[in-house]
Short mmCIF file of C-alpha atoms and ligand atoms in Angstrom, two decimals:
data_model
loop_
_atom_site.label_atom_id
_atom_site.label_comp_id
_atom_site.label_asym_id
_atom_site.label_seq_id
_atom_site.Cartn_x
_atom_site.Cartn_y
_atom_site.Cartn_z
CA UNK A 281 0.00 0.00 0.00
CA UNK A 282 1.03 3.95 -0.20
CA UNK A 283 3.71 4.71 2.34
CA UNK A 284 5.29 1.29 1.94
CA UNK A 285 8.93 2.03 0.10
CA UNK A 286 8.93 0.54 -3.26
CA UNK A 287 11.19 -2.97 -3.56
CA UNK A 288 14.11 -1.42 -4.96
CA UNK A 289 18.12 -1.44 -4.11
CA UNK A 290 19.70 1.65 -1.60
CA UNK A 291 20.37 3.30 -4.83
CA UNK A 292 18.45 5.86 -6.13
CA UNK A 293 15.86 5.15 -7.95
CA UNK A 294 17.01 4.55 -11.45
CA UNK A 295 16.66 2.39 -14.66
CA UNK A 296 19.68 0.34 -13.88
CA UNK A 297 18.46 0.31 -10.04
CA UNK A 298 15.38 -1.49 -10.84
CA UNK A 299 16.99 -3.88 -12.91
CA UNK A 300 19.04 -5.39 -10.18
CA UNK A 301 15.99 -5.91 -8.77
CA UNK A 302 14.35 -8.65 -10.88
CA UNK A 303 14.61 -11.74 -10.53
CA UNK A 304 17.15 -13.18 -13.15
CA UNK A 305 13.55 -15.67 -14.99
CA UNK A 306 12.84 -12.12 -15.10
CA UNK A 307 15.15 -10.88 -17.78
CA UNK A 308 16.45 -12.72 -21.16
CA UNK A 309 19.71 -11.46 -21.78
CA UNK A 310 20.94 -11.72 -25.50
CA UNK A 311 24.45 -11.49 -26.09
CA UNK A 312 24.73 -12.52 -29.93
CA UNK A 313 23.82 -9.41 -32.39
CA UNK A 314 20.88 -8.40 -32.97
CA UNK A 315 19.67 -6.66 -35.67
CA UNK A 316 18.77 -3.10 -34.71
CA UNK A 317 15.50 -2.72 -37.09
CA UNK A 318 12.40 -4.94 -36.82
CA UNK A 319 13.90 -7.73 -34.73
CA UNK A 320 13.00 -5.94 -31.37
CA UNK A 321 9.49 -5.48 -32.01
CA UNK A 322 9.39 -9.15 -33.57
CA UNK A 323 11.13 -10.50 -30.22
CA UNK A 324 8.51 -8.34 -27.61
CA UNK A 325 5.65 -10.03 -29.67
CA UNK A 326 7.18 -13.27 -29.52
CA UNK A 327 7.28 -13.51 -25.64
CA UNK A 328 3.31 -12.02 -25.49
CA UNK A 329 1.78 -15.04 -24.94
CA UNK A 330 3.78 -15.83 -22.03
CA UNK A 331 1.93 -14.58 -18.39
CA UNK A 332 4.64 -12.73 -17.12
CA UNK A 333 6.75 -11.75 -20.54
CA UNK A 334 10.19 -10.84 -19.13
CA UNK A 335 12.50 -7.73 -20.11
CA UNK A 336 14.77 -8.19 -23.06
CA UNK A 337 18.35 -7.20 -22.65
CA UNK A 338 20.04 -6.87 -26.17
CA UNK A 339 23.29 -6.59 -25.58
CA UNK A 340 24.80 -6.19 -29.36
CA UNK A 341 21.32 -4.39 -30.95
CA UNK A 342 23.48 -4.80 -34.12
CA UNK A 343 25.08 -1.97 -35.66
CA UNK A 344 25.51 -0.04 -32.46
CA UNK A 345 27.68 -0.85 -29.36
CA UNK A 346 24.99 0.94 -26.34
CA UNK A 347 22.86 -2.25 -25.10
CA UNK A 348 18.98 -1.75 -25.66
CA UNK A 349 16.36 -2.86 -22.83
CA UNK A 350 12.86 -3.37 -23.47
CA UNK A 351 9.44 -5.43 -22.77
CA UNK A 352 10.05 -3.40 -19.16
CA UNK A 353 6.14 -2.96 -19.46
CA UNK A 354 4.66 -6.23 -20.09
CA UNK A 355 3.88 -7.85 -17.61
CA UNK A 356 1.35 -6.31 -14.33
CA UNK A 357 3.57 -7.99 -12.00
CA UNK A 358 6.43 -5.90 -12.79
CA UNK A 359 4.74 -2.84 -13.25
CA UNK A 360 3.43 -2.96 -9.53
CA UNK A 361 7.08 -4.33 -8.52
CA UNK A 362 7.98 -0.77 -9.85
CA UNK A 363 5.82 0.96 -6.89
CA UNK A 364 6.25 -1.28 -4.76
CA UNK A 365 3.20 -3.42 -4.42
CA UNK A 366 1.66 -6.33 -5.88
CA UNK A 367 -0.96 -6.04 -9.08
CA UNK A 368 -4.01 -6.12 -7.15
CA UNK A 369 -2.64 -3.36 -4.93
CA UNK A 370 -2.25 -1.19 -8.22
CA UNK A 371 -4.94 0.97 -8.39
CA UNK A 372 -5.22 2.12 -4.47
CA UNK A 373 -1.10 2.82 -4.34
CA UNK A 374 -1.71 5.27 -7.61
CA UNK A 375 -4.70 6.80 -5.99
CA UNK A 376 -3.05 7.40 -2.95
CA UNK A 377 -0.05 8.79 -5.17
CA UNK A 378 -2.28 11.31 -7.50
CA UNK A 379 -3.42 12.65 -4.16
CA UNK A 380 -0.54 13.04 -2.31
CA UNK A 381 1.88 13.99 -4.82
CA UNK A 382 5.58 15.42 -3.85
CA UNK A 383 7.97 17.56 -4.77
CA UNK A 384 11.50 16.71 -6.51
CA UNK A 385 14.68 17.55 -5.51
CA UNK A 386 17.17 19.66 -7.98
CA UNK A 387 20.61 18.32 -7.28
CA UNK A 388 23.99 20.51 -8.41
CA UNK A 389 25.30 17.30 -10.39
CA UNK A 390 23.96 13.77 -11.63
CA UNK A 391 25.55 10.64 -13.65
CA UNK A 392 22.79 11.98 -16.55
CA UNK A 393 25.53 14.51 -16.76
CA UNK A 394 29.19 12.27 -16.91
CA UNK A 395 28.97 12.89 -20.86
CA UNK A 396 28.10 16.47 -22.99
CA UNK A 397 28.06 16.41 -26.06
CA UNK A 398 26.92 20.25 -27.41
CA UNK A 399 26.27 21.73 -30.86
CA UNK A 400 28.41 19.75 -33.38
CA UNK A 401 28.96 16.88 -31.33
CA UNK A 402 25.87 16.25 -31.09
CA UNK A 403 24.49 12.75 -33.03
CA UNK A 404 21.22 11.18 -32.41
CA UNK A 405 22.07 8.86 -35.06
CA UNK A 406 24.16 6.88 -33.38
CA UNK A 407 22.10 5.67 -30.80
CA UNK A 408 20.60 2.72 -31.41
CA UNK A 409 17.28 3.60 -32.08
CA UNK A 410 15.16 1.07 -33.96
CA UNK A 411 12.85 0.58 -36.74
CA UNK A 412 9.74 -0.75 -34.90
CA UNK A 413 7.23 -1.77 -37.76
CA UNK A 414 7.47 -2.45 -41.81
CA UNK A 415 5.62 1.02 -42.72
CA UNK A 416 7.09 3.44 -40.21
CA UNK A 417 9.02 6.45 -41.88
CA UNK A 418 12.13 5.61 -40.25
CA UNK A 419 13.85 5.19 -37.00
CA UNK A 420 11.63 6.48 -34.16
CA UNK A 421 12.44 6.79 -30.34
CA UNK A 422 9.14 5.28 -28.92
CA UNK A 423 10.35 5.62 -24.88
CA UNK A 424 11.55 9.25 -24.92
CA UNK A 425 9.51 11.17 -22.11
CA UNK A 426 9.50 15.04 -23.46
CA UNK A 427 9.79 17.64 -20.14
CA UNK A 428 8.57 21.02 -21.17
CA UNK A 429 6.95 23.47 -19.15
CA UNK A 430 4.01 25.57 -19.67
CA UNK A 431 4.94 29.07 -21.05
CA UNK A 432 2.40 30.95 -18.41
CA UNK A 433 2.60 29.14 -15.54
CA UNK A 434 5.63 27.70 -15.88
CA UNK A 435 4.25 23.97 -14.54
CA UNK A 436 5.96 21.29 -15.90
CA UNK A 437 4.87 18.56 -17.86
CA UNK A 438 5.77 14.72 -19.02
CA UNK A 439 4.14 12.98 -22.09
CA UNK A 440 5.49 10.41 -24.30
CA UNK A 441 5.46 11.97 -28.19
CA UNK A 442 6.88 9.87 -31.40
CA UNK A 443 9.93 11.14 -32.68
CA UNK A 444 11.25 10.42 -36.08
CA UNK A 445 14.81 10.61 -36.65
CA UNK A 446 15.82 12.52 -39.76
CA UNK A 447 19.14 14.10 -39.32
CA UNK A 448 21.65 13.82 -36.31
CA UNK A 449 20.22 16.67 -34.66
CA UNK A 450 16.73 16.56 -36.37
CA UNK A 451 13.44 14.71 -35.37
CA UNK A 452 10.20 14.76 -36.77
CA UNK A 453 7.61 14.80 -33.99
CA UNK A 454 3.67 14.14 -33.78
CA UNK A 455 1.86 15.94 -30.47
CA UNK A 456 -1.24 14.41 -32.06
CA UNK A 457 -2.76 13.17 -29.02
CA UNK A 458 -3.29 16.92 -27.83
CA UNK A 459 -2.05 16.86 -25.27
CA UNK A 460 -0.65 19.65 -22.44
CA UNK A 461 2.60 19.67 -24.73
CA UNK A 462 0.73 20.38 -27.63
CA UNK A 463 -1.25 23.23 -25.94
CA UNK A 464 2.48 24.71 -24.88
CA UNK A 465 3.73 24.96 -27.91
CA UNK A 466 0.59 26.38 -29.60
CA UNK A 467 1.05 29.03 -26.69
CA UNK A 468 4.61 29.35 -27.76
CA UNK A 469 3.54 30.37 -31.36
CA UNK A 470 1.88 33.26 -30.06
CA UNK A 471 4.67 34.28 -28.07
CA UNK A 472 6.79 33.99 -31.30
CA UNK A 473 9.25 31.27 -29.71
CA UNK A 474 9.93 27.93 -29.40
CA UNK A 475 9.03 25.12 -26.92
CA UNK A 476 12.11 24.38 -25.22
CA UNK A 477 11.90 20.28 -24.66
CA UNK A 478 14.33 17.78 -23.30
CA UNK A 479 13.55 13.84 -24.06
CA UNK A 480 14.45 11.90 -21.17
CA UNK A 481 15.40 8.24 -22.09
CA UNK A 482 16.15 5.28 -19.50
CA UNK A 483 14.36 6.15 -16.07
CA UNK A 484 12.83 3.96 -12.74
CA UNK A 485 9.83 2.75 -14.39
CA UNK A 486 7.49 4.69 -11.83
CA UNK A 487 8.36 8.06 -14.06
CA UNK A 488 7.75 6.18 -17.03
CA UNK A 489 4.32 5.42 -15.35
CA UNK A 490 3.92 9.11 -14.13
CA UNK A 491 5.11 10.33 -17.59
CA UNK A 492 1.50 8.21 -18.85
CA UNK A 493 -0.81 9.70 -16.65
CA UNK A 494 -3.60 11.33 -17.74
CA UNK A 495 -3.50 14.80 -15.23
CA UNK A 496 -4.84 18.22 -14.78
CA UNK A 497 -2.83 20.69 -16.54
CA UNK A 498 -2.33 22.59 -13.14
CA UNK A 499 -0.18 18.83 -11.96
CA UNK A 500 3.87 18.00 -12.64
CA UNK A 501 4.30 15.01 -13.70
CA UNK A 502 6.98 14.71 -11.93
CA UNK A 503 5.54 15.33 -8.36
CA UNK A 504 2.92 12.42 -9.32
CA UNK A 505 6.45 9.93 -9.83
CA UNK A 506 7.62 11.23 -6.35
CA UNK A 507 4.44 10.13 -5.20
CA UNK A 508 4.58 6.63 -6.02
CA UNK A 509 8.33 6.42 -5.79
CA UNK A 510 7.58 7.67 -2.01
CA UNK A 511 10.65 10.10 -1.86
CA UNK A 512 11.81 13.29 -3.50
CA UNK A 513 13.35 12.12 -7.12
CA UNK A 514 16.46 13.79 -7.64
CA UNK A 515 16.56 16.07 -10.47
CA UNK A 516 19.29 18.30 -12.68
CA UNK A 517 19.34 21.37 -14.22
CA UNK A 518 19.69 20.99 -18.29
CA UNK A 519 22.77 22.56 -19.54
CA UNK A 520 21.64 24.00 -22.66
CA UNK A 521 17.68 24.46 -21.54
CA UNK A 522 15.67 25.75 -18.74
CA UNK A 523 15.01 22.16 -17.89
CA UNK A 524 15.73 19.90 -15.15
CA UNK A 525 15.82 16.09 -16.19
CA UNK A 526 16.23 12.84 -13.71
CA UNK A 527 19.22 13.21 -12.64
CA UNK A 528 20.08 9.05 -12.79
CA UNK A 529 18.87 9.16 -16.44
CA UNK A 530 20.26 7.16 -18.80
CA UNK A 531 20.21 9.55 -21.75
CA UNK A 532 18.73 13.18 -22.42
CA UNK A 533 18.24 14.80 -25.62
CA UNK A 534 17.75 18.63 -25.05
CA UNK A 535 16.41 20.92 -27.37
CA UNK A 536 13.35 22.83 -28.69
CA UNK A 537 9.92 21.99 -30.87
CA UNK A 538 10.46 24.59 -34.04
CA UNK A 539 7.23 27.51 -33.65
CA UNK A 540 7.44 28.20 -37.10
CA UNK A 541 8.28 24.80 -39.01
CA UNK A 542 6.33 21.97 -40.27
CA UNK A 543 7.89 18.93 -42.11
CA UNK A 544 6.26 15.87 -43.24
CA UNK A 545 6.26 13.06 -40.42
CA UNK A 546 5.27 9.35 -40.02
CA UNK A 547 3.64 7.04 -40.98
CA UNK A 548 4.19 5.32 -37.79
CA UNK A 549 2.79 2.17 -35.82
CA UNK A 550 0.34 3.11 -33.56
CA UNK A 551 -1.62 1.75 -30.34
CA UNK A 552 -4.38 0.56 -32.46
CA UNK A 553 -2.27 -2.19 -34.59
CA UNK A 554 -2.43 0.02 -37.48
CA UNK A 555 -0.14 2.24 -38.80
CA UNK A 556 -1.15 6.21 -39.48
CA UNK A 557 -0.08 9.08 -41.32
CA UNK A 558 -2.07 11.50 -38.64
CA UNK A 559 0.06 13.73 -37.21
CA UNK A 560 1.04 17.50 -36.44
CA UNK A 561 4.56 17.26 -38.35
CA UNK A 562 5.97 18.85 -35.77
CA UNK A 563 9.95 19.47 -35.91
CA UNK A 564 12.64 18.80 -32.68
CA UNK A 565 16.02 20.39 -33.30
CA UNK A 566 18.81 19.13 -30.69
CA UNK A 567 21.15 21.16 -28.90
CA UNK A 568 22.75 18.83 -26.79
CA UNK A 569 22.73 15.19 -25.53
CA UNK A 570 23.99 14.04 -22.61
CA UNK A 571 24.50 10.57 -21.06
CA UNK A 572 25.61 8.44 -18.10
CA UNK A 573 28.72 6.00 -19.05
CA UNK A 574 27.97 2.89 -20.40
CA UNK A 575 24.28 3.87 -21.02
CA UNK A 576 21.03 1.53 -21.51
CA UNK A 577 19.26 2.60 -24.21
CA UNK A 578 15.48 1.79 -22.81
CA UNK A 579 12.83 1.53 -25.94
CA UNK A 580 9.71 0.96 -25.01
CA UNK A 581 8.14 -1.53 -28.30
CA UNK A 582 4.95 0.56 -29.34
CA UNK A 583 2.20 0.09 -31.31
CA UNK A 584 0.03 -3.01 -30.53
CA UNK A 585 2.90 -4.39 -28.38
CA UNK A 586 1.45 -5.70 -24.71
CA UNK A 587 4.06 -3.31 -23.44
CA UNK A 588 3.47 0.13 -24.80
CA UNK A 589 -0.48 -0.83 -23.81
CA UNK A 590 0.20 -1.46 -20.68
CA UNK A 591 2.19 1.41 -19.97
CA UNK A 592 -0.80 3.22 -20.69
CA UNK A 593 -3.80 1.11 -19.72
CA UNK A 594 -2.66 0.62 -15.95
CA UNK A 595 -2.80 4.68 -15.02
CA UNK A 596 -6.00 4.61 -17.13
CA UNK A 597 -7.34 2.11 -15.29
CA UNK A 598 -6.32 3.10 -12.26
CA UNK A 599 -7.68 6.77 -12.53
CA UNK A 600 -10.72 5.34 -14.24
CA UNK A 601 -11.48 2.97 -11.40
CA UNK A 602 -10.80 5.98 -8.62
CA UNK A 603 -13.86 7.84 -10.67
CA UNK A 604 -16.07 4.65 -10.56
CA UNK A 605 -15.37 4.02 -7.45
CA UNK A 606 -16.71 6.91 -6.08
CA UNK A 607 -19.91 6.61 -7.44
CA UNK A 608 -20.26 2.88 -7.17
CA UNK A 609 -18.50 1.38 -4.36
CA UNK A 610 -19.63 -1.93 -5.07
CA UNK A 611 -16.88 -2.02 -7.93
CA UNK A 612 -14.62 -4.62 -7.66
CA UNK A 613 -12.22 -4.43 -10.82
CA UNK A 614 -11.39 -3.12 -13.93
CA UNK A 615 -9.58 -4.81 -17.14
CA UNK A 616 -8.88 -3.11 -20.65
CA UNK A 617 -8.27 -6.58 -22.23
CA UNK A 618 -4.99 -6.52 -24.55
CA UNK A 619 -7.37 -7.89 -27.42
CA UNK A 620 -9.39 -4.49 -28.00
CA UNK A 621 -6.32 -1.59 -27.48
CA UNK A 622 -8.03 1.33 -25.60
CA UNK A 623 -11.62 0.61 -26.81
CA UNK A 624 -13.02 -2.71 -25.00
CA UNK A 625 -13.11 -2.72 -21.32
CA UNK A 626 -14.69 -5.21 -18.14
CA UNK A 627 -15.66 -3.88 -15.20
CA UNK A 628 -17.42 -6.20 -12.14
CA UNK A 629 -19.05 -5.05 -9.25
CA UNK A 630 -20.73 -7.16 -6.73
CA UNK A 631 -24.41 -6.65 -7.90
CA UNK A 632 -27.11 -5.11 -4.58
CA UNK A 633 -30.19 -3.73 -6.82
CA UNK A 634 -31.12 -4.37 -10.67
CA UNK A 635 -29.84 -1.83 -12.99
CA UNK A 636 -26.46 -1.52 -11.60
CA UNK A 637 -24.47 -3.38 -14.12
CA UNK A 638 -26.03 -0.58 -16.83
CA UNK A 639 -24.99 2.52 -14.24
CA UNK A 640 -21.23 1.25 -14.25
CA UNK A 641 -21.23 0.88 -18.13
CA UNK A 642 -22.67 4.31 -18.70
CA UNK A 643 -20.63 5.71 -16.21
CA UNK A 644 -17.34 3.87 -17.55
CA UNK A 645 -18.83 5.41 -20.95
CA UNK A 646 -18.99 9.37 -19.76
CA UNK A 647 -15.29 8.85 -17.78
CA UNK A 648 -13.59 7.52 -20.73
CA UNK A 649 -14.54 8.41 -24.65
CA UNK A 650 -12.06 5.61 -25.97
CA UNK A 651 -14.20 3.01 -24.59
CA UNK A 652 -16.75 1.82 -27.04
CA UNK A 653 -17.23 -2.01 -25.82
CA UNK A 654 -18.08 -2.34 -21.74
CA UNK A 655 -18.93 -5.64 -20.12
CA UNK A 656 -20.74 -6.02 -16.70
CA UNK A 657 -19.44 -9.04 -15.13
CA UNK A 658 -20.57 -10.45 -11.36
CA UNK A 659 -17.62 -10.21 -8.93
CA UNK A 660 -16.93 -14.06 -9.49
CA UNK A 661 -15.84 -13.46 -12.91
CA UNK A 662 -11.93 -12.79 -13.40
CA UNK A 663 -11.79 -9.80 -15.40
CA UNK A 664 -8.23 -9.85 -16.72
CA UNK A 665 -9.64 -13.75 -17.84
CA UNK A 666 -11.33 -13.23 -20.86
CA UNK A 667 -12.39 -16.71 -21.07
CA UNK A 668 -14.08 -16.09 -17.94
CA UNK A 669 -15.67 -13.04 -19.37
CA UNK A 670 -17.19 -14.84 -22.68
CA UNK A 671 -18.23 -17.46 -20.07
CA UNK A 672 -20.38 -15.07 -18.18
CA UNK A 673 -21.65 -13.54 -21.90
CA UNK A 674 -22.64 -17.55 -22.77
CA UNK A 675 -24.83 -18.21 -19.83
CA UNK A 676 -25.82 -14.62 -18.46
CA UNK A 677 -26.76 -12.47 -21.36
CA UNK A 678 -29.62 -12.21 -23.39
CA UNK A 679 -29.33 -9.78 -26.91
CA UNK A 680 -32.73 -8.73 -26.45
CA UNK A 681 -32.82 -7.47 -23.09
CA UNK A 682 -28.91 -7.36 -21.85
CA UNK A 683 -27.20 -4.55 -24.33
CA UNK A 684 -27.79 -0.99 -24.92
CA UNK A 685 -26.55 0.86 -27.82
CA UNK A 686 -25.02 5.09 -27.61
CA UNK A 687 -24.97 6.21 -31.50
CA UNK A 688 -22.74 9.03 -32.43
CA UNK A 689 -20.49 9.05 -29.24
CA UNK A 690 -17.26 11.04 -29.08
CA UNK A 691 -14.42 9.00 -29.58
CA UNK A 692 -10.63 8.09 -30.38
CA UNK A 693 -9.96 9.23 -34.34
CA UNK A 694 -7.01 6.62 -34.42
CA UNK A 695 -10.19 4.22 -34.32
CA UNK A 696 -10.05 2.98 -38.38
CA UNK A 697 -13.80 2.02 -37.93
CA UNK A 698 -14.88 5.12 -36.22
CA UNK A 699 -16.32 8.17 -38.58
CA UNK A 700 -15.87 11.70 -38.28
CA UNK A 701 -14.20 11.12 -34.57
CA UNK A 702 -17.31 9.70 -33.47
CA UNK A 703 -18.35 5.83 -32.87
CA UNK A 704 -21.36 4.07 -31.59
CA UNK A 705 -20.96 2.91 -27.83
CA UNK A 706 -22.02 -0.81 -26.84
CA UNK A 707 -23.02 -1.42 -23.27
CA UNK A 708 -23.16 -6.10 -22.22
CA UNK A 709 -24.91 -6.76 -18.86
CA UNK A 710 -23.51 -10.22 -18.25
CA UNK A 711 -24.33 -9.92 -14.67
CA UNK A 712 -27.06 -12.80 -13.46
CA UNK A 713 -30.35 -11.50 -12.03
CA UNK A 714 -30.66 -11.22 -8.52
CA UNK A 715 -32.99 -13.61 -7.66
CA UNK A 716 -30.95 -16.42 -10.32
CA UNK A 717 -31.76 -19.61 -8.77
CA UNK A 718 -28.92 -21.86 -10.99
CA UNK A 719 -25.64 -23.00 -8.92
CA UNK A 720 -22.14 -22.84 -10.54
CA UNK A 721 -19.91 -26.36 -10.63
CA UNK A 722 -17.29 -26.33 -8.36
CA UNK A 723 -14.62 -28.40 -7.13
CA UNK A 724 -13.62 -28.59 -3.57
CA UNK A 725 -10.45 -26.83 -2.74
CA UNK A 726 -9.31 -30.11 -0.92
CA UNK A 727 -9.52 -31.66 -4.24
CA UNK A 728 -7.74 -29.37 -6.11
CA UNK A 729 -4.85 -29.88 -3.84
CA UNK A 730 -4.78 -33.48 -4.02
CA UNK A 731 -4.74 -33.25 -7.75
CA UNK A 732 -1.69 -30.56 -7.30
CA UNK A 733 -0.14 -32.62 -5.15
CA UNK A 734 -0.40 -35.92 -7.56
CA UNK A 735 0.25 -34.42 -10.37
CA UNK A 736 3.76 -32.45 -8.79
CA UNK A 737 4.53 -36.24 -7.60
CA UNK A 738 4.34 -37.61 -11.35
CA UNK A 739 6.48 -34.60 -12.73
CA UNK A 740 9.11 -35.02 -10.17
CA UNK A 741 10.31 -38.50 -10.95
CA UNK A 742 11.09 -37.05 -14.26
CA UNK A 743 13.47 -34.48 -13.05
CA UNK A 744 14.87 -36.53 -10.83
CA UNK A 745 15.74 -38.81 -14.01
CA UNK A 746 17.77 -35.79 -15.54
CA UNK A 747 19.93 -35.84 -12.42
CA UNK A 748 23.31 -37.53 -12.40
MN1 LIG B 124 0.35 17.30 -17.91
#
């Protein structure tokens, strides 16, 4: 729970940090090359179907010598090991986080800062940023978290943007998602300068989390990653910017989004499994880039990738769930299944008076404009099981009586089906009635530990077998 300190080494808290916290089943290592285009998406989505997909550590991404680490995000298990708790603790620990958020701390000096390189020194190109998807435009960094601040108020802000490298110092840049960044630098063209920006790559996965966090305007980002990492993160000032980045970063790219220039940019994978041409063709010129020694490059796979939904899903949920919650206490949990991106999501609540099921799904509906499948499960259904979810659909649903439809609702445009940025909204109520008079099959719990224990028995003398 909140005020518990997050399972992590004495060091601070750091990419590298958390690492040496997982459990070594928790990390393949590959030490032969690896090519740096296509083969680390193709690897992430390889290791899906496992429960817990572990992080991949490339050591020779293939033509560049700076090891890459990702698939950080894949699994719940290790994105509640990064604050602290366990997945089912999730939710309450962010809640308790978003509302009691803390300041950082702005250090004189950090390892972010053992290497400068400034003006003509500076060379994106040679980190070893991959090629993700068969139609993207190029190389983009998918894990770079862009600190800016906003030109009035001067509050900061973390968002995750693509960036499409084009020259050494030159990315092309999509703010398409609209997001506080976006409203910055629109603010910045009316002040006739740029958007100074710094991209922040390799951090403790709790400001990755933070960074994804959907937040009033008037919130850091930053104070919200204090707040689950439980301490003050320590921070540095930017040498070429009026910036201040982690200060145990891996790598940071500072610079500025161009005011006055537009280039062509993308197409690029996105979340829905399609890729898009959409975007603001934005331009980021690079002034400096600083690094630790020996960095880890950290990408985080997008797209359609478990990881990269994950990253985004859990604070959604999470925030979503606070919302609910406060309505309808009788929620238990909340799933955005993997199989439908942002749009599909479960929610079960432990049913007291008819018509509850259809007061979560409308309020899940009004909270969230992605969503445009909900299911109402009972609270014996395992939401994050979609087999147990169709189960409940088979035997407690009825077309006719158990669905309501919302035409023209406001949606996501990345949605290929959806027209005009609007979609249709489909509420299931595959909760039983209240007075349901069928009982559910069970086993006995003693049984199911005598079959555990036989079955552990029959395994073993084949082990055993192996052994000299
Ligand atoms: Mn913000």
């Amino acid at each position: 729970m909140f005020g518990q300190q997050p399972t992590r080494t004495s060091a601070p808290p750091s990419l590298r940090a958390f690492l040496t916290t997982l459990p070594e089943s928790d990390i393949i290592r590959i030490q032969e090359p690896v090519d740096i285009d296509h083969v680390p998406t193709a690897l992430v989505m390889s290791l899906e179907s496992r429960p817990n997909p572990p992080v991949v550590w490339i050591e020779q991404p293939h033509p560049f010598k700076t090891p890459v680490v990702c698939n950080l995000f894949a699994s719940r298990e290790r994105i509640a090991k990064a604050i602290g708790v366990s997945p089912g603790e999730f939710n309450a620990t962010w809640i308790a986080a978003v509302n009691n958020p803390l300041k950082p701390r702005v250090i004189d000096n950090g390892p972010a800062h053992e290497i400068v390189h400034l003006d003509a020194a500076v060379d994106a190109a040679c980190l070893p940023i991959s090629r993700h998807f068969e139609g993207d435009a190029g190389r983009y960094i998918g894990s770079g978290i862009l600190v800016c601040k906003d030109p009035d108020t001067g509050v900061g802000n973390l968002s995750y943007q693509r960036l499409q490298l084009k020259e050494s110092n030159r990315f092309g840049a999509s703010l398409h998602s609209r997001g506080h960044i976006w409203e910055h630098l629109n603010r910045c063209r009316e002040l006739g300068r740029n958007l100074e920006v710094a991209v922040v790559i390799g951090v403790h996965p709790a400001v990755n989390l933070a960074a994804s966090a959907k937040v009033a305007k008037e919130v850091d980002e930053y104070d919200i990653a204090c707040g689950l990492l439980g301490e003050p993160l320590d921070l540095v000032r930017c040498k070429t910017i009026d910036l201040c980045v982690p200060a145990h970063a891996e790598i940071v790219l500072e610079g500025e989004l161009l005011a006055d220039t537009n280039e062509p940019e993308g197409p690029y994978g996105e979340y829905t499994g399609y890729s898009t041409s959409r975007s603001t063709n934005d331009v980021f010129v690079v002034k400096a880039i600083t690094h630790r020694q020996a960095p880890i490059f950290h990408d985080i796979i997008p797209g359609y990738s478990a990881e990269h939904l994950l990253l985004s899903r859990s604070p959604r949920e999470a925030y979503i769930y606070m919302r609910m919650k406060e309505i309808l206490p009788n929620l238990k949990a909340i799933n955005y299944p993997k199989s439908g991106t942002h749009f599909h999501a479960y929610v079960s609540l432990k049913k007291t008076a008819e018509g509850q099921a259809n007061h979560a799904l409308t309020l899940l509906m009004g909270l969230d404009p992605y969503v445009k499948l909900a299911v109402a499960v009972d609270e014996d259904i395992d939401v994050f099981d979609e087999q147990d979810v169709l189960w409940a659909l088979a035997t407690r649903f009825q077309a006719d009586t158990d669905l309501f439809v919302i035409p023209n609702g406001f949606c996501n445009r990345l949605d290929p089906s959806s027209r005009n940025g609007t979609s249709a909204k489909l509420g299931l109520d595959a909760t039983a009635p209240l007075d349901w008079d069928v009982v559910k099959t069970r086993v006995p719990v003693a049984a199911t530990e005598a079959a555990q224990r036989i079955l552990s028995s029959l395994a073993n003398p084949l082990h055993a077998g192996n052994r000299p």
